[in-house]
Short mmCIF file of C-alpha atoms in Angstrom, two decimals:
data_model
loop_
_atom_site.label_atom_id
_atom_site.label_comp_id
_atom_site.label_asym_id
_atom_site.label_seq_id
_atom_site.Cartn_x
_atom_site.Cartn_y
_atom_site.Cartn_z
CA MET A 12 -39.11 0.44 -9.59
CA THR A 13 -35.92 -0.45 -7.71
CA ARG A 14 -33.15 2.12 -7.51
CA PRO A 15 -29.99 1.55 -9.59
CA ARG A 16 -27.33 -0.35 -7.64
CA ILE A 17 -23.78 1.04 -7.68
CA LEU A 18 -21.15 -1.36 -6.35
CA VAL A 19 -17.69 -0.01 -5.49
CA VAL A 20 -14.97 -2.62 -4.92
CA GLY A 21 -12.07 -1.52 -2.74
CA ALA A 22 -11.58 1.14 -0.06
CA GLY A 23 -8.22 2.50 -1.14
CA PHE A 24 -7.65 6.04 -2.38
CA ALA A 25 -9.61 5.45 -5.59
CA GLY A 26 -12.60 3.64 -4.09
CA VAL A 27 -13.07 5.97 -1.12
CA GLU A 28 -12.83 9.14 -3.21
CA CYS A 29 -15.40 7.67 -5.60
CA VAL A 30 -17.82 6.84 -2.78
CA ARG A 31 -17.44 10.27 -1.16
CA ARG A 32 -18.19 11.99 -4.47
CA LEU A 33 -21.21 9.78 -5.10
CA GLU A 34 -22.58 10.58 -1.64
CA ARG A 35 -22.20 14.29 -2.24
CA LYS A 36 -23.65 14.43 -5.74
CA LEU A 37 -26.40 11.79 -5.77
CA ALA A 38 -29.81 12.43 -4.30
CA VAL A 39 -30.74 10.08 -1.46
CA ASP A 40 -33.32 8.21 -3.54
CA GLU A 41 -31.36 8.30 -6.80
CA ALA A 42 -29.23 5.16 -6.30
CA ASP A 43 -28.07 2.61 -3.73
CA VAL A 44 -24.31 2.58 -3.12
CA THR A 45 -22.46 -0.44 -1.69
CA LEU A 46 -18.76 -0.58 -0.85
CA VAL A 47 -16.95 -3.94 -0.67
CA THR A 48 -14.00 -3.88 1.74
CA PRO A 49 -12.77 -6.17 4.54
CA PHE A 50 -11.98 -3.15 6.74
CA ALA A 51 -14.15 -0.14 7.56
CA TYR A 52 -11.23 2.25 7.15
CA GLN A 53 -9.10 3.81 4.46
CA LEU A 54 -5.39 3.20 4.92
CA TYR A 55 -3.07 6.11 4.10
CA LEU A 56 -0.33 3.92 2.61
CA PRO A 57 2.44 6.54 2.06
CA LEU A 58 2.84 6.91 5.85
CA LEU A 59 3.08 3.16 6.54
CA PRO A 60 6.90 3.27 7.03
CA GLN A 61 6.38 5.80 9.83
CA VAL A 62 4.02 3.38 11.55
CA ALA A 63 6.64 0.64 11.23
CA SER A 64 9.25 2.92 12.82
CA GLY A 65 6.90 4.09 15.59
CA VAL A 66 6.76 7.75 14.58
CA LEU A 67 3.01 7.37 14.01
CA THR A 68 0.50 5.14 15.76
CA PRO A 69 -1.46 2.68 13.54
CA GLN A 70 -4.77 4.41 14.29
CA SER A 71 -3.40 7.70 12.92
CA ILE A 72 -3.40 6.52 9.31
CA ALA A 73 -6.49 4.28 9.45
CA VAL A 74 -9.25 6.74 8.56
CA SER A 75 -12.74 5.55 9.47
CA LEU A 76 -15.21 5.23 6.60
CA ARG A 77 -18.14 5.95 8.89
CA ARG A 78 -17.24 9.52 9.92
CA SER A 79 -18.77 11.25 6.89
CA ARG A 80 -21.80 13.38 7.69
CA ARG A 81 -23.29 12.34 4.37
CA TYR A 82 -22.57 8.70 5.10
CA ARG A 83 -25.23 6.44 3.65
CA THR A 84 -23.14 3.84 1.83
CA ARG A 85 -23.72 0.21 2.76
CA ILE A 86 -20.44 -1.47 3.62
CA LEU A 87 -20.18 -5.15 2.77
CA PRO A 88 -17.32 -6.49 4.97
CA GLY A 89 -15.35 -8.81 2.76
CA GLY A 90 -13.27 -9.08 -0.39
CA ALA A 91 -14.43 -9.44 -3.99
CA ILE A 92 -13.07 -12.71 -5.39
CA GLY A 93 -14.80 -12.83 -8.78
CA VAL A 94 -17.00 -10.84 -11.19
CA ASP A 95 -19.41 -12.16 -13.82
CA LEU A 96 -19.69 -9.29 -16.30
CA LYS A 97 -22.58 -10.85 -18.26
CA ALA A 98 -24.76 -11.60 -15.25
CA LYS A 99 -23.66 -8.36 -13.51
CA VAL A 100 -22.83 -10.17 -10.28
CA CYS A 101 -19.82 -9.79 -8.00
CA VAL A 102 -18.90 -12.75 -5.78
CA VAL A 103 -17.77 -11.60 -2.31
CA ARG A 104 -16.11 -13.64 0.40
CA THR A 105 -17.12 -12.04 3.70
CA ILE A 106 -14.89 -11.77 6.76
CA THR A 107 -16.80 -14.76 8.18
CA ASP A 108 -15.74 -16.77 5.08
CA GLN A 109 -19.24 -16.86 3.55
CA LEU A 110 -19.71 -16.43 -0.22
CA VAL A 111 -22.24 -13.81 -1.28
CA ASN A 112 -23.52 -13.01 -4.78
CA GLU A 113 -23.83 -9.22 -4.97
CA PRO A 114 -25.77 -7.96 -8.05
CA TYR A 115 -25.10 -4.52 -9.51
CA ASP A 116 -26.15 -2.17 -12.28
CA TYR A 117 -22.89 -0.21 -12.21
CA ILE A 118 -19.63 -1.53 -10.81
CA VAL A 119 -16.51 0.49 -9.97
CA LEU A 120 -13.47 -1.77 -9.77
CA ALA A 121 -10.83 -0.29 -7.49
CA PRO A 122 -9.40 -3.41 -5.79
CA GLY A 123 -5.88 -1.99 -5.76
CA SER A 124 -2.79 -4.13 -5.91
CA VAL A 125 -0.90 -6.89 -4.13
CA THR A 126 2.81 -7.31 -3.53
CA ARG A 127 4.68 -8.50 -6.61
CA THR A 128 6.64 -11.65 -5.86
CA PHE A 129 8.77 -13.95 -7.98
CA ASP A 130 9.52 -17.65 -7.96
CA ILE A 131 12.40 -17.25 -5.50
CA PRO A 132 12.98 -20.21 -3.17
CA GLY A 133 11.84 -19.40 0.37
CA LEU A 134 10.63 -15.88 -0.41
CA THR A 135 6.98 -16.07 0.65
CA ASP A 136 7.85 -18.30 3.62
CA HIS A 137 10.53 -16.06 5.11
CA ALA A 138 9.99 -12.47 3.85
CA TYR A 139 7.85 -9.79 5.48
CA GLY A 140 5.65 -7.44 3.45
CA MET A 141 4.83 -3.77 3.96
CA LYS A 142 1.42 -3.44 2.33
CA THR A 143 -0.99 -3.56 5.28
CA LEU A 144 -1.37 -1.92 8.66
CA ALA A 145 -0.94 -5.26 10.41
CA GLU A 146 2.33 -5.92 8.58
CA ALA A 147 3.74 -2.50 9.57
CA ALA A 148 2.81 -3.04 13.22
CA TYR A 149 4.26 -6.55 13.14
CA ILE A 150 7.54 -5.44 11.56
CA ARG A 151 8.05 -2.82 14.28
CA ASP A 152 7.62 -5.48 16.97
CA HIS A 153 9.85 -7.87 15.05
CA VAL A 154 12.72 -5.38 14.63
CA ILE A 155 12.69 -4.42 18.32
CA ALA A 156 12.49 -8.12 19.23
CA GLN A 157 15.70 -8.73 17.26
CA LEU A 158 17.49 -6.15 19.41
CA ASP A 159 16.09 -7.73 22.60
CA LEU A 160 17.14 -11.23 21.54
CA ALA A 161 20.58 -10.13 20.33
CA ASP A 162 21.17 -8.32 23.61
CA ALA A 163 20.26 -11.46 25.56
CA SER A 164 22.35 -13.83 23.41
CA ASP A 165 26.00 -14.79 23.93
CA ASP A 166 26.22 -16.55 20.56
CA PRO A 167 28.11 -14.33 18.03
CA ALA A 168 26.47 -16.06 15.04
CA GLU A 169 22.97 -15.49 16.42
CA ARG A 170 23.77 -11.87 17.19
CA ALA A 171 25.06 -11.32 13.65
CA SER A 172 21.90 -12.71 12.08
CA ARG A 173 19.58 -10.77 14.38
CA LEU A 174 21.37 -7.44 13.86
CA GLN A 175 21.39 -7.48 10.06
CA PHE A 176 18.32 -6.35 8.15
CA VAL A 177 17.61 -6.65 4.42
CA VAL A 178 15.07 -4.54 2.50
CA VAL A 179 14.41 -5.48 -1.14
CA GLY A 180 13.03 -2.72 -3.36
CA GLY A 181 14.55 0.64 -4.25
CA GLY A 182 11.25 2.39 -4.91
CA TYR A 183 9.52 4.79 -2.53
CA ALA A 184 8.18 2.10 -0.20
CA GLY A 185 11.47 0.25 0.16
CA THR A 186 13.63 3.36 0.47
CA GLU A 187 11.41 4.98 3.09
CA THR A 188 11.05 1.69 4.98
CA ALA A 189 14.82 1.19 5.16
CA ALA A 190 15.39 4.84 6.09
CA CYS A 191 12.77 4.96 8.86
CA LEU A 192 13.61 1.59 10.41
CA GLN A 193 17.35 2.32 10.34
CA ARG A 194 16.67 5.46 12.35
CA LEU A 195 14.67 3.35 14.81
CA THR A 196 17.49 0.86 15.40
CA HIS A 197 20.12 3.63 15.52
CA ALA A 198 18.20 5.37 18.30
CA ALA A 199 17.22 2.17 20.11
CA VAL A 200 20.69 0.63 20.33
CA LYS A 201 21.70 3.32 22.84
CA ARG A 202 19.42 1.50 25.29
CA TYR A 203 21.26 -1.79 24.73
CA PRO A 204 24.73 -1.48 26.34
CA ARG A 205 25.62 -5.10 25.47
CA ILE A 206 25.21 -4.49 21.73
CA ASP A 207 28.03 -2.99 19.67
CA PRO A 208 26.29 -0.43 17.37
CA SER A 209 28.68 -1.31 14.53
CA LEU A 210 27.09 -4.78 14.38
CA ILE A 211 23.74 -3.33 13.24
CA LYS A 212 23.69 -3.33 9.45
CA TRP A 213 20.92 -2.40 7.03
CA HIS A 214 21.00 -3.54 3.40
CA LEU A 215 18.82 -1.94 0.70
CA ILE A 216 18.94 -3.81 -2.61
CA ASP A 217 17.19 -3.47 -5.95
CA ILE A 218 17.58 -5.09 -9.33
CA ALA A 219 17.27 -1.67 -11.02
CA PRO A 220 20.41 0.39 -11.77
CA LYS A 221 19.10 3.47 -9.92
CA LEU A 222 17.32 4.25 -6.67
CA MET A 223 13.87 5.81 -7.26
CA PRO A 224 14.55 6.67 -10.93
CA GLU A 225 11.37 8.82 -11.10
CA LEU A 226 13.16 11.44 -8.99
CA GLY A 227 15.83 12.04 -11.61
CA ASP A 228 19.59 11.59 -11.34
CA LYS A 229 20.33 14.48 -8.95
CA LEU A 230 17.66 13.82 -6.33
CA GLY A 231 18.09 10.07 -6.60
CA SER A 232 21.82 10.48 -5.96
CA SER A 233 21.07 12.80 -3.02
CA ALA A 234 18.79 10.22 -1.43
CA GLN A 235 21.41 7.55 -1.97
CA GLU A 236 24.10 9.71 -0.37
CA ILE A 237 21.90 10.42 2.68
CA LEU A 238 21.27 6.73 3.24
CA ARG A 239 24.90 5.74 2.78
CA LYS A 240 26.02 8.39 5.27
CA ARG A 241 23.69 6.74 7.77
CA GLY A 242 25.45 3.44 7.18
CA ILE A 243 22.87 1.76 4.97
CA ASP A 244 24.54 -0.54 2.44
CA ILE A 245 22.93 0.03 -0.98
CA SER A 246 23.36 -2.59 -3.70
CA LEU A 247 21.87 -1.93 -7.15
CA GLY A 248 21.55 -4.47 -9.93
CA VAL A 249 21.14 -7.10 -7.20
CA SER A 250 18.18 -9.17 -5.99
CA ILE A 251 17.50 -12.27 -3.89
CA ALA A 252 18.51 -15.72 -5.11
CA LYS A 253 17.00 -17.59 -2.16
CA ALA A 254 15.77 -16.90 1.36
CA GLY A 255 16.04 -18.98 4.50
CA PRO A 256 15.05 -18.54 8.15
CA GLU A 257 18.49 -17.29 9.18
CA GLU A 258 20.20 -16.11 5.99
CA VAL A 259 19.56 -14.61 2.58
CA THR A 260 21.56 -15.25 -0.59
CA PHE A 261 21.95 -12.36 -3.03
CA THR A 262 22.15 -12.88 -6.78
CA ASP A 263 25.77 -11.66 -6.71
CA GLY A 264 26.66 -14.61 -4.49
CA ARG A 265 26.82 -12.88 -1.12
CA VAL A 266 25.24 -14.68 1.80
CA VAL A 267 23.93 -12.35 4.51
CA PRO A 268 23.00 -13.79 7.92
CA THR A 269 19.65 -12.22 8.81
CA ARG A 270 16.31 -12.95 10.48
CA THR A 271 14.67 -9.94 8.79
CA LEU A 272 13.92 -9.84 5.06
CA ILE A 273 11.45 -7.10 4.07
CA TRP A 274 10.12 -7.40 0.51
CA THR A 275 8.84 -4.20 -1.17
CA ALA A 276 9.84 -4.93 -4.78
CA GLY A 277 6.81 -3.47 -6.50
CA VAL A 278 3.13 -4.35 -6.86
CA VAL A 279 0.81 -6.01 -9.37
CA ALA A 280 -2.90 -5.57 -9.94
CA SER A 281 -5.27 -7.45 -7.68
CA PRO A 282 -5.93 -11.06 -8.80
CA LEU A 283 -9.60 -10.03 -9.02
CA ILE A 284 -8.88 -8.58 -12.46
CA ALA A 285 -7.97 -12.00 -13.83
CA THR A 286 -11.45 -13.34 -12.91
CA LEU A 287 -13.11 -11.04 -15.45
CA GLY A 288 -11.62 -12.73 -18.50
CA ALA A 289 -11.10 -9.29 -20.07
CA GLU A 290 -8.13 -7.73 -21.85
CA THR A 291 -5.27 -6.59 -19.63
CA VAL A 292 -2.11 -4.51 -19.97
CA ARG A 293 0.67 -5.98 -17.83
CA GLY A 294 -1.95 -7.42 -15.53
CA ARG A 295 -3.98 -4.20 -15.25
CA LEU A 296 -7.47 -4.04 -16.76
CA ALA A 297 -7.44 -2.30 -20.16
CA VAL A 298 -9.88 0.63 -19.99
CA ASN A 299 -10.46 3.72 -22.09
CA ALA A 300 -9.82 7.34 -21.06
CA GLU A 301 -13.31 7.52 -19.48
CA MET A 302 -12.21 4.56 -17.32
CA THR A 303 -14.93 2.27 -18.67
CA LEU A 304 -14.36 -1.30 -19.86
CA PRO A 305 -14.98 -1.47 -23.63
CA GLY A 306 -17.75 -3.90 -24.55
CA SER A 307 -19.16 -4.15 -21.01
CA ASP A 308 -22.10 -2.11 -19.82
CA GLY A 309 -21.74 -0.22 -16.54
CA VAL A 310 -18.17 -1.37 -15.74
CA PHE A 311 -15.62 1.18 -14.55
CA ALA A 312 -12.06 0.51 -13.37
CA LEU A 313 -9.34 2.73 -11.95
CA GLY A 314 -6.34 2.96 -9.66
CA ASP A 315 -3.60 0.33 -9.43
CA ALA A 316 -5.79 -2.33 -11.04
CA ALA A 317 -6.53 -0.42 -14.27
CA ALA A 318 -4.35 0.70 -17.18
CA VAL A 319 -5.85 4.18 -17.51
CA PRO A 320 -4.49 6.01 -20.58
CA ASP A 321 -2.31 8.99 -19.67
CA GLU A 322 -3.80 11.83 -21.69
CA ILE A 323 -1.14 14.30 -20.51
CA LYS A 324 1.92 12.30 -21.51
CA GLY A 325 0.21 11.00 -24.63
CA GLY A 326 1.94 8.54 -26.87
CA GLU A 327 0.90 5.00 -27.67
CA GLY A 328 0.65 2.78 -24.61
CA ALA A 329 1.18 5.56 -22.05
CA VAL A 330 -0.77 4.76 -18.87
CA CYS A 331 -1.09 6.54 -15.53
CA PRO A 332 1.33 5.28 -12.87
CA PRO A 333 -0.15 3.48 -9.83
CA THR A 334 0.22 6.38 -7.39
CA ALA A 335 -2.07 7.76 -4.68
CA GLN A 336 -2.14 11.09 -6.48
CA HIS A 337 -3.71 9.60 -9.60
CA ALA A 338 -5.96 7.20 -7.67
CA MET A 339 -7.61 9.99 -5.68
CA ARG A 340 -8.33 12.09 -8.75
CA GLN A 341 -9.47 9.09 -10.77
CA GLY A 342 -11.89 8.20 -7.96
CA ARG A 343 -13.60 11.57 -8.15
CA HIS A 344 -13.61 11.50 -11.95
CA VAL A 345 -15.12 8.01 -12.14
CA ALA A 346 -17.87 9.07 -9.74
CA ASP A 347 -18.75 11.92 -12.10
CA ASN A 348 -18.81 9.51 -15.06
CA VAL A 349 -20.96 6.99 -13.17
CA ILE A 350 -23.45 9.76 -12.38
CA ALA A 351 -23.36 10.87 -16.03
CA ALA A 352 -24.10 7.32 -17.17
CA LEU A 353 -26.89 7.05 -14.62
CA ARG A 354 -28.49 10.30 -15.79
CA GLY A 355 -27.86 9.79 -19.50
CA GLY A 356 -25.24 12.53 -19.78
CA PRO A 357 -21.84 12.59 -21.48
CA MET A 358 -18.76 11.06 -19.85
CA TYR A 359 -15.38 12.78 -19.99
CA PRO A 360 -11.82 11.43 -20.28
CA TYR A 361 -9.51 11.54 -17.29
CA ALA A 362 -6.47 13.82 -17.46
CA HIS A 363 -4.20 14.98 -14.65
CA ARG A 364 -0.77 16.60 -14.68
CA ASP A 365 1.52 15.09 -12.03
CA LEU A 366 2.16 17.50 -9.16
CA GLY A 367 5.51 15.97 -8.24
CA LEU A 368 7.04 13.46 -5.84
CA VAL A 369 7.95 13.50 -2.15
CA VAL A 370 10.19 11.08 -0.22
CA ASP A 371 10.38 11.28 3.58
CA LEU A 372 13.62 9.71 4.86
CA GLY A 373 12.90 10.40 8.52
CA GLY A 374 14.12 13.14 10.86
CA ARG A 375 15.16 16.18 8.83
CA ASP A 376 16.09 14.13 5.78
CA ALA A 377 13.93 14.18 2.67
CA VAL A 378 14.01 14.77 -1.06
CA SER A 379 11.06 16.26 -2.92
CA LYS A 380 10.20 17.42 -6.40
CA PRO A 381 7.00 19.52 -6.22
CA LEU A 382 6.03 20.88 -9.65
CA GLY A 383 9.49 20.00 -10.95
CA ILE A 384 11.38 21.96 -8.27
CA GLU A 385 14.14 19.89 -6.66
CA LEU A 386 14.37 20.21 -2.87
CA ARG A 387 16.52 18.56 -0.20
CA GLY A 388 16.74 18.56 3.58
CA VAL A 389 14.36 20.58 5.76
CA PRO A 390 12.51 22.33 2.88
CA ALA A 391 11.91 18.94 1.24
CA GLN A 392 10.76 17.51 4.56
CA ALA A 393 8.31 20.39 5.05
CA VAL A 394 6.86 19.81 1.57
CA ALA A 395 6.67 16.02 2.06
CA ARG A 396 4.90 16.18 5.40
CA GLY A 397 2.74 19.09 4.32
CA TYR A 398 1.54 17.14 1.31
CA HIS A 399 0.78 14.00 3.31
CA TRP A 400 -0.95 15.96 6.07
CA SER A 401 -3.18 17.85 3.64
CA ALA A 402 -4.08 14.60 1.82
CA LEU A 403 -5.47 12.99 4.98
CA ARG A 404 -9.23 12.81 4.62
CA THR A 405 -10.52 13.88 8.05
CA ASN A 406 -9.61 16.50 10.61
CA VAL A 407 -9.38 13.75 13.24
CA ALA A 408 -6.69 11.98 11.21
CA LYS A 409 -4.85 15.24 10.61
CA THR A 410 -4.88 16.03 14.33
CA ARG A 411 -3.60 12.58 15.27
CA VAL A 412 -0.78 12.65 12.72
CA MET A 413 0.34 16.17 13.62
CA THR A 414 0.25 15.33 17.34
CA ASN A 415 2.38 12.22 16.71
CA TRP A 416 4.91 14.22 14.69
CA VAL A 417 5.22 16.90 17.35
CA LEU A 418 5.48 14.35 20.17
CA ASN A 419 8.14 12.41 18.30
CA ALA A 420 10.13 15.59 17.61
CA LEU A 421 10.01 16.66 21.27
CA ALA A 422 10.23 13.36 23.13
CA GLY A 423 12.04 11.16 20.61
CA ASP A 424 11.32 7.52 19.81
CA ASP A 425 9.97 4.90 22.15
CA PHE A 426 10.95 1.26 21.86
CA VAL A 427 7.92 -0.58 23.19
CA ARG A 428 7.37 -4.06 21.82
CA THR A 429 3.65 -4.78 22.07
CA GLY A 430 3.86 -8.52 21.34
CA PHE A 431 1.59 -8.20 18.31
CA GLN A 432 1.09 -11.72 16.95
CA ALA A 433 4.20 -12.81 18.88
CA ARG A 434 3.33 -16.50 18.55
CA LYS A 435 2.01 -16.37 15.00
CA GLU A 436 3.77 -16.12 11.66
CA ALA A 437 3.27 -12.91 9.72
CA LYS A 438 5.10 -13.44 6.45
CA LEU A 439 4.00 -12.50 2.94
CA LYS A 440 1.92 -15.66 2.55
CA ASP A 441 0.01 -14.90 5.77
CA PHE A 442 -1.33 -11.48 4.77
CA GLU A 443 -2.06 -11.48 1.04
CA PHE A 444 -4.66 -14.11 0.27
CA THR A 445 -3.86 -14.41 -3.43
CA ASP A 446 -5.13 -17.99 -3.49
CA ALA A 447 -8.65 -16.94 -2.45
CA TYR A 448 -9.80 -15.78 -5.90
CA LEU A 449 -11.98 -17.76 -8.27
CA SER A 450 -11.32 -18.59 -11.89
CA PRO A 451 -13.71 -17.17 -14.53
CA GLU A 452 -15.24 -20.66 -14.85
CA GLN A 453 -15.81 -20.93 -11.09
CA VAL A 454 -17.43 -17.48 -11.01
CA ARG A 455 -19.80 -18.42 -13.83
CA ALA A 456 -20.66 -21.76 -12.24
CA ARG A 457 -21.49 -20.12 -8.94
CA VAL A 458 -23.59 -17.33 -10.45
CA GLU A 459 -25.51 -19.73 -12.67
CA GLY A 460 -26.09 -22.05 -9.75
CA SER A 461 -24.66 -25.05 -11.61
CA GLY A 462 -21.70 -25.46 -9.31
CA ARG A 463 -20.60 -24.93 -5.75
CA VAL A 464 -17.48 -23.05 -4.69
CA ASP A 465 -16.37 -23.42 -1.05
#
């Protein structure tokens, strides 16, 4: 008899925690585990703004999937682009652009999310994202390049557009990105005697009426005050009307000359979910508290792509927020439920009480709310970095991150432009391949062999 096949889709917090738990708890001959991911590393997303600002090196937050001593999972290098629930087959497009039909007995869907965009003229052609390691590295090079080019230019209009930066999104990603990159340009401009520091302007805008509303009024106001004291212009209730190569138009009518538009205005579930033809809740797969898909055998879903009921908050329609904290715990819980299903045991509902929120604004600035306790300044910074450091999966990653933090504190920033993709575009449309997914009909045709999908 062949061993049961467990297929895990996605190597984010949820998928990796699930795989690690399966490796620890399953006997070697009990099941075969396969992980579908284009990269053989887990990206620690909350520290991405610090990579963009140069505080951390990219390798520091890319944690290898092959370092586990119990490692025996087969990694299929590619992305899942469709799932046929009836045939129990996942269609994978490998990194060499080949289509592979991967059969399974149990599937764990943790494909994560993609950047949420809207039908705004010029947005995907001219905005930069902050969802991948490559994007963070590219943005750092791009921002430093703007200083280099502005310093070399004698055209006032060109200088104005190169020295203004716009970040859209007042959530954690956008706020931390604006805060960290503003610190980078503030420190770097001292090395550019031909640039007037007052010409460097950062804009943080969001359509919501409050910055990071999850923090509460007091901490949200504190974060806003910190950023404004640094000179960051914050506009709430405002978004982008259109984007061009050298200017951005806000919905309030303002036209800002800029060559840098960074879009961090939220996320949506991976387009993979739409290929299932199953019920969704605001784009996220509707699952029960055990994180199984009702009516489908052996299908589990979690993380950003699943609407997991929030048993702690309760109430009709309450679902867990798409945070790393929930994803990690859901990953471990799903692994336990997969093993229970495999062995014929009972599955249990997921429940987790939120431990709080941390926001690192760079330097000594931070706001945190661990276990409901509101902190600011150095104590908040200690909690924020302590939480992130402890959440890193390997001692190697922890050592690299701590070394980077200490080196940055002692030696300050460096302003090296590596030339990463200097001759190639790196906008939103170039990194998130949302047009690569199949329709439910295409998935079925491919699995049944009655059609060809190239």
